[in-house]
Amino acid sequence: MAENNPLVIFMPAGRRDRVKPGQSLLDAAKQVGVEIESICGGRLTCGKCKVLVEDGRFDKHGIASAMNHLSPASEAEKALLQKMGDDGRGRLSCSAHVLDDLLVFVPDESRAHKQIIRKSATERVIAVNPAIRQLFVEVDVAHLGQHRGDWGRLQDALAEQWGLQSLTIDLSALRKLQPALRSGDWQVTVILWQEKEVIDVLPGYHEGIHGLAVDIGSTTIAGHLCDLRTGAILATESTMNPQVVYGEDLMSRISYATMHQHGLDKMHTAVIDTLNKIARRTTRAAGLRARDIHEAVLVGNTTMIHILLGINPQELGGAPFALARQEAIDLKAHELGLQLHAAANVHVLPAEAGHVGADNVAVLIAEEPHKQDEMMLTVDVGTNAEIVLGNRTQLRSASSPTGPAFEGAQITHGMRAAHGAIERVRIDPLSKSARFRVIGEERWSDAWNLDDGSPAEEQPRYLAAGICGSGIIEVVGELLINGILLPDGQFDPQFKGHPRSRWQGRTGAYVLAAADQTTSGEPILVTQEDVRNIQLAKAALYAGCKLLMQRASISQVDRIVLAGAFGSYIDPKYAMIIGLIPDCDLERITAVGNAAGDGARIAMLNVDKRAEAAAVAAATTYIETAVDPDFQREFVAALHLPHASDSFPHLQGIVPVFAAENQGHRRARRRRRRTRPPSV
């Protein structure tokens, strides 16, 4: 298309293309492969195709976006948006026509193929000892001439019946105290926080105390609503972090907060609105209301926590990467704008260092490497990977700037985990042809019947729409195993002429899915640039692991734990084949799911774990990879697949052995001077 045609970018998918002026947003979305719900066919009755228009200059994308870059809304559209409770940022994509460059966010409810957000809680044994306690109290009746006051009488009753002294009372609870005492015939249920403060007074006998544990990830946000008396999970809700509009990686968001006048406010408001949405959805699912949440525990990386608190994260953007606060924080939910119980407390776990935050501390109290004898490597894979190595005698941590490639970004046909995303790949060693499996379809692609006249049950439910993170790791591993990729990441020139190959000059590509297997009708390729971006990401992570191993004076780890939603769906064998993680017995590599969310839940259900979190954070030695003189050397060596020099005995018989002086190694050495790790 001509360069003067508007550029439209759809988030969180990150898909973009230039479109013809006057084209509807709904058609533009179809053009780039983003499927938006539309039930009424553009008749302005269903409202399912609503998108949010971002306003401002987005230097990362090289565009300015504004509401007036769309055709004006008709009266019918305005009426429907008003009925839907729109805040002024929404447009119906069937009715809005593109006039100039745009950045739009497609909310969860508007996506035809909802993203699969894999952040469910793990079954864990947790000793329940929450900060919130519920007590039934009988209070002396007020009599004429007694001037103690109803709060004084309640204090006396709590001291006599429960041995509690020096309590304070929240103003919202004080306002309810007198009506509760009298309607309850001087019998009330008191809700306490930390046995220090009365946060609610209810007439008569009541049961029910609830808490919300939330992992605020760079890409996704997951919350678990729990019964604080039993520890039971009542509901779980996950959603995309709307901040991806302002940057997919941490440095982009730090830059946005620093360079734009209202950048911090926009990102702060976005996360608070999302937390309130999670609170409403989880309580609704449990037959409760958001005001029934008496405490929340929040974790996230340091940038996410700064933005949550409304603190500009600019100091995290460069050395010495100073935190505003390292210690844990307790504050009232209403101070943040969270619509929970009127006196609800919010607890934020401590951080370790500039780029290892409360989410990593939550992983530590969930996985407890500080209570193990074996040397455990814990890796939380994301746009910024957090790594911890240690046991009961020592703990070291680091962060590695892997970038968003594992999320599907920076990959030609990359996408996040959603129906139609290729998540598993196998290549036949003889024919070099691939078969794959997509999310939402149990059968592998070689079992699909694509004939128009075939029975519906033989046809795939979803065709391939792109490649998600686990799929790109597996296809790179399979290409290496089958000799299509050389150890330096280049496509083998001997592969030229194969039906699955595509070449432009010296640059190769592999046809993963044929045109008739895809939603777009175009083949899905794995390009040389895709492989390179995976090499950069995996090298950054491996180099961080290697630095920790060097500081611990070890050459082998006893066990590897893959944490995080993405880590749960990586096949450990393929992670090792491409050199994402160091060599280890494959049976000693485990995926533990969203350990950060589990750690937040543990800290919410057991107040003693908060003290343990503070102690573990203080005892962990942080290695700053960004300024470590050895990081660049380790990074360059880790660009090879799986590595330029480190041995992988547990891959014996899986990955072919290549001669040290082959053509791929020579090319890699020539490139070392100009390679740099990806940004955070």
XYZ file of C-alpha atoms in Angstrom:
680
model
C 0.000 0.000 0.000
C 1.049 3.582 -0.433
C 2.879 5.139 2.493
C 0.223 7.875 2.834
C -2.394 5.287 3.725
C -3.175 5.270 7.467
C -1.312 2.808 9.704
C -3.628 0.980 12.124
C -2.224 -0.993 15.067
C -4.419 -3.368 17.076
C -3.398 -4.191 20.638
C -2.832 -6.427 22.512
C -2.238 -8.600 19.438
C 0.268 -6.086 18.067
C -0.966 -6.670 14.516
C -0.635 -3.715 12.126
C -1.037 -2.727 8.501
C -1.744 0.257 6.289
C -5.373 0.468 5.195
C -7.324 2.437 2.649
C -8.711 5.760 3.937
C -12.387 5.354 4.781
C -12.105 1.642 5.542
C -14.047 0.559 8.638
C -12.078 -0.477 11.698
C -13.834 -3.850 11.602
C -12.607 -4.485 8.053
C -9.140 -3.207 8.988
C -9.060 -5.728 11.822
C -9.976 -8.552 9.437
C -7.230 -7.393 7.059
C -4.530 -7.791 9.734
C -5.951 -11.037 11.134
C -7.556 -9.639 14.312
C -11.040 -11.103 14.774
C -13.531 -8.810 16.512
C -17.006 -9.909 17.608
C -19.822 -8.601 15.397
C -23.231 -10.195 15.790
C -25.554 -7.574 14.324
C -23.654 -7.133 11.052
C -23.096 -3.400 11.493
C -26.702 -2.516 12.415
C -25.614 -0.848 15.689
C -27.633 -3.123 17.927
C -25.214 -5.583 19.570
C -22.277 -3.347 20.616
C -19.972 -6.389 20.566
C -17.388 -4.762 18.268
C -16.403 -1.962 20.663
C -12.734 -0.935 20.681
C -10.854 1.694 22.687
C -8.997 4.451 20.856
C -5.679 5.520 22.373
C -4.842 9.216 22.306
C -1.308 10.626 22.061
C 2.074 10.209 20.440
C 3.475 6.664 20.443
C 7.148 6.929 19.543
C 7.683 3.174 19.806
C 5.267 2.723 16.907
C 6.141 5.975 15.147
C 2.563 7.269 15.057
C 0.208 9.746 16.699
C -3.275 8.403 17.473
C -6.430 10.378 18.251
C -10.203 9.963 18.270
C -10.548 12.442 15.396
C -8.497 10.084 13.222
C -11.789 8.224 12.837
C -14.983 9.382 11.165
C -17.376 11.122 13.602
C -19.766 8.854 15.502
C -23.366 8.867 14.369
C -26.162 9.644 16.829
C -27.125 5.960 16.842
C -23.567 4.924 17.714
C -23.330 7.572 20.453
C -26.602 6.358 21.968
C -25.477 2.729 22.022
C -22.077 3.611 23.510
C -23.766 5.702 26.194
C -26.078 2.804 26.994
C -22.987 0.576 27.359
C -21.468 2.998 29.881
C -18.591 4.084 27.642
C -16.133 6.575 29.139
C -15.535 8.463 25.885
C -12.684 6.308 24.559
C -14.830 3.716 22.819
C -15.957 3.357 19.228
C -17.895 0.616 17.480
C -15.509 -0.750 14.875
C -18.290 -1.538 12.399
C -19.299 2.137 12.313
C -15.930 3.901 12.715
C -13.966 4.572 9.525
C -10.225 5.190 9.447
C -9.024 8.641 8.398
C -5.483 8.695 9.853
C -3.021 6.625 11.918
C -4.541 4.808 14.879
C -3.617 2.727 17.901
C -6.642 0.854 19.241
C -7.099 -1.634 22.074
C -9.515 -4.527 21.603
C -10.981 -5.420 25.056
C -11.379 -9.042 26.150
C -15.128 -9.007 25.613
C -14.789 -7.782 22.011
C -12.362 -10.468 20.828
C -13.897 -13.206 18.714
C -11.019 -15.531 19.651
C -10.414 -14.804 23.312
C -6.808 -14.981 24.440
C -5.958 -18.054 26.475
C -4.500 -16.644 29.700
C -2.935 -19.512 31.591
C -2.530 -18.226 35.106
C -4.601 -20.632 37.170
C -3.708 -21.340 40.785
C -1.768 -24.446 41.775
C -2.924 -26.843 44.489
C -0.684 -26.118 47.489
C -0.699 -26.937 51.186
C -1.029 -23.598 52.986
C -1.309 -23.049 56.733
C -4.159 -20.556 57.060
C -3.324 -17.663 59.391
C -4.612 -14.501 57.695
C -4.205 -10.886 58.727
C -8.017 -10.585 58.831
C -9.900 -12.045 61.781
C -13.620 -12.158 62.610
C -14.774 -12.107 66.258
C -18.197 -12.245 67.938
C -18.431 -9.848 70.905
C -21.040 -9.071 73.580
C -20.834 -5.427 74.642
C -22.137 -3.784 77.825
C -25.315 -1.788 77.305
C -24.942 1.991 77.537
C -26.555 3.593 80.577
C -27.326 7.158 81.513
C -24.415 8.774 83.324
C -21.764 6.507 81.734
C -19.514 8.512 79.473
C -17.119 5.819 78.248
C -18.533 5.919 74.729
C -19.573 2.978 72.559
C -16.050 2.541 71.128
C -14.680 2.404 74.660
C -17.257 -0.239 75.595
C -16.303 -2.292 72.529
C -12.616 -1.959 73.433
C -13.335 -3.227 76.939
C -15.304 -6.203 75.569
C -12.546 -7.142 73.118
C -9.940 -6.934 75.897
C -11.997 -9.031 78.315
C -13.338 -11.660 75.889
C -10.426 -11.906 73.437
C -7.399 -10.457 75.224
C -6.901 -7.688 72.642
C -5.365 -4.395 73.702
C -4.482 -1.036 72.138
C -6.820 -1.394 69.194
C -7.705 1.413 66.801
C -10.819 1.707 64.646
C -11.163 2.788 61.041
C -13.425 5.782 60.476
C -15.775 3.776 58.225
C -16.199 1.200 61.023
C -16.704 3.914 63.657
C -19.546 5.345 61.588
C -21.287 1.926 61.657
C -20.577 1.172 65.327
C -23.591 2.686 67.107
C -26.283 1.441 64.677
C -24.682 -2.042 64.707
C -24.637 -2.245 68.516
C -28.263 -1.268 68.871
C -29.705 -3.307 65.988
C -27.675 -6.293 67.175
C -28.941 -5.945 70.758
C -25.370 -5.154 71.886
C -23.976 -8.239 70.178
C -21.745 -7.579 67.174
C -19.271 -9.257 64.869
C -16.002 -7.371 64.621
C -13.569 -7.674 61.716
C -9.950 -7.003 62.679
C -6.817 -6.389 60.642
C -3.529 -7.651 62.105
C -5.200 -7.578 65.549
C -4.432 -3.862 65.496
C -7.396 -2.193 63.829
C -11.151 -2.736 63.746
C -12.166 -2.350 60.104
C -15.849 -3.314 60.364
C -18.628 -3.830 62.898
C -21.699 -5.875 61.950
C -24.858 -6.395 64.048
C -25.266 -9.868 65.539
C -23.360 -12.922 64.351
C -21.843 -12.917 60.858
C -19.497 -15.153 58.896
C -17.462 -14.335 55.804
C -14.043 -12.760 55.330
C -12.496 -12.617 51.887
C -9.238 -11.647 50.228
C -7.963 -11.048 46.709
C -4.441 -12.080 45.642
C -3.272 -10.546 42.359
C -0.205 -11.032 40.180
C 0.214 -7.891 38.063
C 2.257 -9.171 35.142
C 3.611 -7.075 32.297
C 1.366 -8.943 29.858
C -1.409 -10.474 31.959
C -3.026 -9.800 35.325
C -4.460 -12.693 37.337
C -6.480 -12.552 40.554
C -7.622 -15.237 43.005
C -10.532 -14.567 45.364
C -10.168 -16.623 48.546
C -12.116 -17.436 51.672
C -9.769 -16.160 54.385
C -11.182 -18.567 56.964
C -10.746 -21.796 55.022
C -8.198 -20.777 52.395
C -10.456 -22.023 49.593
C -10.215 -20.371 46.174
C -13.686 -19.062 45.372
C -12.987 -17.627 41.911
C -10.108 -16.832 39.568
C -10.061 -14.167 36.882
C -7.337 -13.305 34.358
C -7.110 -10.578 31.752
C -4.627 -8.810 29.541
C -2.711 -5.951 31.107
C -4.081 -2.929 29.199
C -0.714 -1.201 29.579
C 0.579 -3.211 26.589
C -0.848 -0.377 24.498
C 1.895 1.874 25.866
C 4.688 -0.658 25.352
C 5.114 -4.424 25.361
C 8.333 -4.385 27.398
C 9.261 -2.607 30.604
C 11.629 -0.058 29.103
C 8.920 1.078 26.685
C 6.559 1.748 29.595
C 9.248 3.520 31.599
C 9.921 5.659 28.539
C 6.208 6.362 28.055
C 5.828 7.463 31.673
C 8.889 9.699 31.382
C 8.345 11.219 27.938
C 4.582 11.878 28.035
C 3.020 14.448 30.328
C 0.141 12.213 31.390
C 1.791 8.895 30.581
C 2.070 7.716 34.190
C -1.524 8.723 34.953
C -2.816 6.780 31.946
C -0.966 3.595 32.887
C -1.867 3.943 36.587
C -5.553 4.409 35.753
C -5.452 1.445 33.363
C -4.147 -0.976 35.999
C -6.479 0.309 38.751
C -9.488 -0.047 36.434
C -8.395 -3.601 35.616
C -7.967 -4.529 39.287
C -11.462 -3.207 39.999
C -12.784 -5.241 37.080
C -11.123 -8.394 38.451
C -12.568 -7.675 41.899
C -16.087 -7.309 40.468
C -15.846 -10.397 38.279
C -14.444 -12.711 40.955
C -16.917 -11.631 43.619
C -19.823 -11.863 41.191
C -18.763 -15.426 40.336
C -18.763 -16.252 44.061
C -22.134 -14.592 44.744
C -20.497 -11.704 46.598
C -19.775 -8.022 46.019
C -16.439 -6.254 45.652
C -17.004 -4.535 49.011
C -16.851 -8.020 50.604
C -13.093 -8.111 49.899
C -11.402 -7.210 53.197
C -7.779 -7.416 52.079
C -5.741 -7.649 48.886
C -2.160 -8.810 48.344
C -0.541 -7.521 45.166
C 2.705 -8.575 43.514
C 4.423 -7.532 40.300
C 7.783 -6.534 38.914
C 9.254 -3.258 40.123
C 8.019 -1.239 37.138
C 4.471 -2.566 37.539
C 4.468 -1.781 41.271
C 5.769 1.750 40.725
C 3.016 2.412 38.188
C 0.418 0.808 40.484
C 1.415 3.214 43.259
C 1.489 6.202 40.898
C 5.271 6.555 41.206
C 7.169 7.473 38.046
C 9.459 4.505 37.250
C 12.027 6.655 35.434
C 14.797 5.826 37.941
C 14.466 2.157 36.932
C 15.385 3.075 33.359
C 19.108 3.503 33.998
C 21.897 2.837 36.479
C 21.814 2.637 39.451
C 18.195 1.395 38.867
C 16.980 2.876 42.154
C 13.706 1.744 43.716
C 11.386 4.236 45.375
C 10.899 1.654 48.145
C 12.272 -1.849 48.591
C 10.330 -2.855 51.696
C 6.770 -4.225 51.828
C 3.914 -1.723 51.849
C 0.561 -1.664 53.649
C -1.991 0.955 52.621
C -5.727 1.420 52.393
C -7.344 0.209 49.185
C -9.278 3.450 48.753
C -5.987 5.392 48.634
C -5.279 3.655 45.329
C -8.816 3.991 44.029
C -9.585 0.295 44.545
C -13.287 -0.282 45.114
C -13.096 -2.964 47.790
C -14.323 -2.936 51.401
C -14.294 0.644 52.715
C -11.418 -0.136 55.131
C -9.696 -2.890 53.157
C -5.919 -3.122 53.400
C -3.596 -3.667 50.455
C -0.307 -5.454 51.118
C 2.475 -5.310 48.521
C 5.341 -7.764 49.034
C 8.915 -6.388 49.133
C 11.269 -6.221 46.159
C 14.811 -7.563 45.934
C 16.434 -4.971 43.675
C 15.853 -2.582 40.774
C 14.564 -5.203 38.333
C 13.641 -8.110 40.622
C 10.427 -7.262 42.339
C 7.589 -8.474 44.523
C 6.547 -11.091 41.967
C 9.907 -12.840 42.294
C 9.724 -12.698 46.086
C 6.290 -14.328 45.788
C 7.855 -17.111 43.688
C 10.465 -17.641 46.409
C 7.935 -18.095 49.214
C 5.927 -20.424 46.967
C 8.846 -22.621 45.836
C 11.068 -22.204 48.932
C 14.560 -22.708 47.497
C 15.864 -21.294 50.798
C 14.623 -24.470 52.494
C 16.285 -26.911 50.044
C 19.652 -28.666 50.104
C 19.884 -29.082 46.340
C 20.978 -26.225 44.093
C 17.755 -25.021 42.484
C 17.485 -22.694 39.495
C 14.135 -20.901 39.338
C 13.303 -19.102 36.087
C 10.215 -16.956 35.571
C 10.133 -16.473 31.793
C 8.538 -13.269 30.512
C 9.388 -10.022 28.777
C 11.871 -9.579 31.611
C 12.965 -12.926 33.036
C 13.663 -13.185 36.763
C 16.176 -15.840 37.781
C 17.064 -17.166 41.244
C 19.768 -19.725 42.001
C 20.414 -21.169 45.406
C 19.527 -23.320 48.382
C 19.348 -22.982 52.147
C 22.926 -21.646 52.330
C 22.860 -19.027 49.559
C 20.477 -17.240 47.205
C 21.399 -15.132 44.179
C 19.054 -13.429 41.756
C 19.265 -11.614 38.433
C 17.000 -10.269 35.736
C 17.537 -10.785 32.033
C 16.056 -8.603 29.284
C 14.504 -11.290 27.096
C 12.120 -8.889 25.337
C 8.649 -9.833 24.058
C 9.675 -12.490 21.495
C 8.429 -15.338 23.723
C 5.046 -13.587 23.853
C 4.792 -13.804 20.049
C 5.963 -10.234 19.421
C 8.878 -9.585 17.027
C 7.923 -12.827 15.243
C 6.621 -12.492 11.662
C 3.547 -14.643 12.280
C 3.718 -14.444 16.062
C 0.650 -14.101 18.263
C -0.276 -14.534 21.887
C -1.814 -17.760 23.117
C -5.314 -17.840 21.619
C -7.426 -20.290 19.638
C -5.652 -21.028 16.372
C -2.147 -20.342 17.714
C 0.388 -23.042 16.821
C 1.685 -24.319 20.165
C 3.302 -27.678 19.298
C 5.498 -28.585 16.294
C 7.165 -31.744 14.992
C 9.239 -32.058 11.794
C 9.643 -35.370 9.997
C 13.382 -36.210 9.776
C 13.036 -37.653 6.269
C 10.567 -35.418 4.445
C 11.410 -32.299 6.516
C 7.683 -31.483 6.534
C 6.007 -30.191 9.686
C 2.939 -31.206 11.570
C 1.595 -29.012 14.328
C -1.152 -28.578 16.860
C -3.083 -25.361 17.460
C -4.790 -24.176 20.634
C -8.427 -25.245 20.572
C -7.881 -28.286 18.318
C -6.729 -31.557 19.866
C -5.728 -33.245 16.604
C -2.388 -32.635 14.941
C -2.492 -30.980 11.536
C -1.643 -34.192 9.659
C -4.975 -35.608 10.883
C -7.036 -32.705 9.542
C -9.440 -33.295 6.682
C -9.583 -30.037 4.711
C -11.839 -31.237 1.901
C -14.946 -29.080 1.563
C -17.188 -32.105 1.393
C -15.736 -33.917 4.421
C -17.854 -34.435 7.567
C -17.732 -31.573 10.060
C -16.208 -33.769 12.765
C -13.201 -34.493 10.531
C -12.502 -30.837 9.829
C -10.412 -28.796 12.287
C -12.280 -26.536 14.642
C -9.573 -23.889 14.225
C -7.103 -23.352 11.417
C -3.640 -21.938 12.141
C -3.690 -18.183 12.791
C -0.080 -17.719 13.898
C 2.604 -19.036 16.264
C 2.626 -18.474 20.028
C 5.685 -18.637 22.278
C 5.774 -22.371 22.983
C 5.305 -23.061 19.273
C 8.200 -20.846 18.172
C 10.513 -22.519 20.700
C 9.535 -25.963 19.433
C 9.852 -25.114 15.749
C 13.338 -23.619 16.265
C 14.309 -26.753 18.208
C 12.913 -29.048 15.509
C 14.674 -27.094 12.750
C 17.950 -27.538 14.635
C 17.409 -31.254 15.327
C 16.663 -31.900 11.666
C 19.650 -29.969 10.347
C 17.590 -27.260 8.663
C 19.160 -24.708 11.008
C 22.897 -24.581 11.675
C 24.167 -24.029 15.242
C 24.679 -20.310 14.551
C 20.965 -19.978 13.711
C 21.383 -19.652 9.941
C 19.280 -21.756 7.587
C 21.473 -24.380 5.932
C 22.013 -23.403 2.258
C 21.693 -27.100 1.384
C 17.995 -26.736 2.265
C 17.484 -24.560 -0.828
C 15.116 -26.080 -3.334
C 13.122 -28.017 -0.748
C 9.334 -27.478 -1.060
C 9.279 -26.196 2.536
C 12.011 -23.611 1.965
C 11.803 -19.992 0.886
C 14.917 -17.979 0.044
C 15.612 -14.341 -0.686
C 19.271 -14.105 -1.579
C 21.158 -15.626 1.345
C 18.233 -15.412 3.739
C 16.137 -18.525 4.270
C 12.709 -19.240 5.723
C 10.728 -22.371 6.555
C 7.093 -23.003 5.611
C 5.510 -24.215 8.839
C 1.863 -24.182 7.717
C 0.627 -24.360 4.134
C -1.871 -21.811 2.806
C -4.848 -24.191 3.090
C -4.042 -24.786 6.788
C -4.273 -21.118 7.818
C -7.047 -18.648 8.551
C -5.536 -16.058 6.207
C -5.073 -18.372 3.233
C -1.378 -17.474 3.237
C 1.417 -19.791 4.430
C 2.877 -19.259 7.909
C 6.643 -18.907 7.713
C 9.475 -19.072 10.219
C 11.964 -16.520 8.941
C 15.632 -15.914 9.572
C 14.680 -12.790 11.528
C 12.319 -14.839 13.717
C 15.115 -17.259 14.579
C 17.423 -14.346 15.294
C 14.958 -12.749 17.713
C 14.581 -16.043 19.575
C 18.369 -16.357 19.735
C 18.659 -12.878 21.234
C 15.953 -13.594 23.814
C 17.221 -17.001 24.852
C 20.847 -15.814 24.971
C 19.922 -13.039 27.405
C 18.201 -15.516 29.715
C 20.942 -18.137 29.501
C 23.653 -15.526 30.147
C 21.841 -14.480 33.323
C 21.682 -18.097 34.491
C 25.365 -18.573 33.703
C 26.416 -15.500 35.694
C 24.583 -16.815 38.759
C 26.205 -20.223 38.352
C 29.652 -18.619 38.110
C 29.071 -16.572 41.263
C 27.970 -19.736 43.055
C 31.062 -21.591 41.735
C 29.016 -24.412 40.206
C 28.924 -25.873 36.694
C 25.694 -27.880 37.062
C 22.326 -27.274 38.719
C 20.426 -30.029 40.514
C 16.976 -28.886 39.564
C 15.276 -26.288 37.346
C 11.868 -24.776 38.079
C 10.048 -22.987 35.249
C 7.603 -20.484 36.709
C 5.016 -18.240 35.115
C 2.172 -18.864 32.708
C 4.522 -19.152 29.741
C 6.974 -21.386 31.595
C 4.167 -23.854 32.254
C 3.667 -24.507 28.548
C 7.291 -24.768 27.460
C 8.434 -28.306 26.769
C 11.615 -28.545 28.916
C 13.330 -30.640 26.253
C 12.921 -27.958 23.600
C 13.866 -25.204 26.052
C 17.162 -27.019 26.560
C 17.606 -27.850 22.867
C 17.650 -24.180 21.908
C 19.765 -23.279 24.954
C 17.149 -21.330 26.859
C 18.181 -23.042 30.116
C 21.379 -24.804 31.245
C 21.864 -28.540 31.010
C 19.942 -30.571 33.576
C 18.324 -33.975 33.943
C 15.038 -33.539 32.049
C 13.181 -35.361 34.816
C 14.431 -32.715 37.248
C 12.892 -29.828 35.286
C 9.391 -28.928 36.443
C 6.825 -26.305 35.514
C 5.017 -24.834 38.511
C 2.502 -22.524 36.851
C 1.869 -19.034 38.108
C 4.092 -19.288 41.183
C 3.995 -15.508 41.645
C 0.207 -15.626 41.959
C 0.497 -18.608 44.304
C 3.010 -16.701 46.417
C 0.627 -13.743 46.633
C -2.117 -16.136 47.739
C 0.179 -17.703 50.363
C 1.068 -14.274 51.759
C -2.617 -13.368 51.883
C -3.614 -16.544 53.724
C -0.678 -16.648 56.136
C 0.565 -13.439 57.696
C 3.758 -15.170 58.901
C 4.776 -15.647 55.265
C 4.983 -11.874 54.901
C 7.772 -11.775 57.467
C 9.427 -14.698 55.669
C 9.159 -12.811 52.371
C 10.912 -9.799 53.893
C 13.698 -12.003 55.265
C 14.207 -13.873 51.975
C 14.247 -10.640 49.948
C 16.893 -9.173 52.259
C 19.001 -12.360 52.158
C 19.093 -12.639 48.354
C 22.191 -11.267 46.642
C 21.304 -9.485 43.418
C 23.622 -9.631 40.390
C 23.145 -6.625 38.093
C 23.459 -8.109 34.603
C 23.176 -4.727 32.884
C 26.559 -3.599 34.206
C 28.283 -6.936 34.817
C 31.450 -7.133 32.676
C 30.938 -10.870 32.046
C 27.364 -10.610 30.773
C 28.218 -9.590 27.199
C 30.723 -12.419 26.824
C 28.217 -14.987 28.115
C 25.489 -13.497 25.947
C 27.522 -13.843 22.739
C 28.440 -17.453 23.544
C 24.786 -18.239 24.249
C 23.649 -17.041 20.804
C 24.537 -20.465 19.402
C 21.998 -23.281 19.433
C 22.184 -24.591 22.058
C 25.535 -22.938 23.003
C 28.921 -22.169 21.504
C 30.942 -24.035 24.146
C 28.844 -25.318 27.072
C 28.120 -29.036 26.995
C 24.638 -30.533 27.220
C 25.151 -34.199 28.145
C 21.436 -34.654 28.820
C 20.747 -33.896 25.144
C 22.997 -36.744 24.018
C 21.297 -38.502 21.128
C 18.734 -35.726 20.665
C 20.694 -32.875 19.056
C 23.251 -33.694 16.336
C 26.890 -32.926 17.128
C 28.356 -30.294 14.812
C 32.021 -29.803 14.047
C 33.523 -26.849 15.885
C 34.851 -25.281 12.709
C 31.796 -25.557 10.484
C 30.531 -22.707 8.419
C 27.904 -21.693 10.960
C 30.482 -21.138 13.715
C 32.623 -18.953 11.486
C 29.647 -16.788 10.570
C 28.688 -16.458 14.234
C 32.167 -15.281 15.198
C 32.020 -12.582 12.527
C 28.729 -11.334 13.974
C 29.760 -11.202 17.630
C 31.036 -7.657 17.517
C 27.701 -6.261 16.377
C 25.301 -8.272 18.542
C 23.542 -6.789 21.567
C 20.982 -8.253 23.951
C 17.358 -7.100 23.593
C 16.043 -4.247 25.717
C 14.211 -4.924 28.959
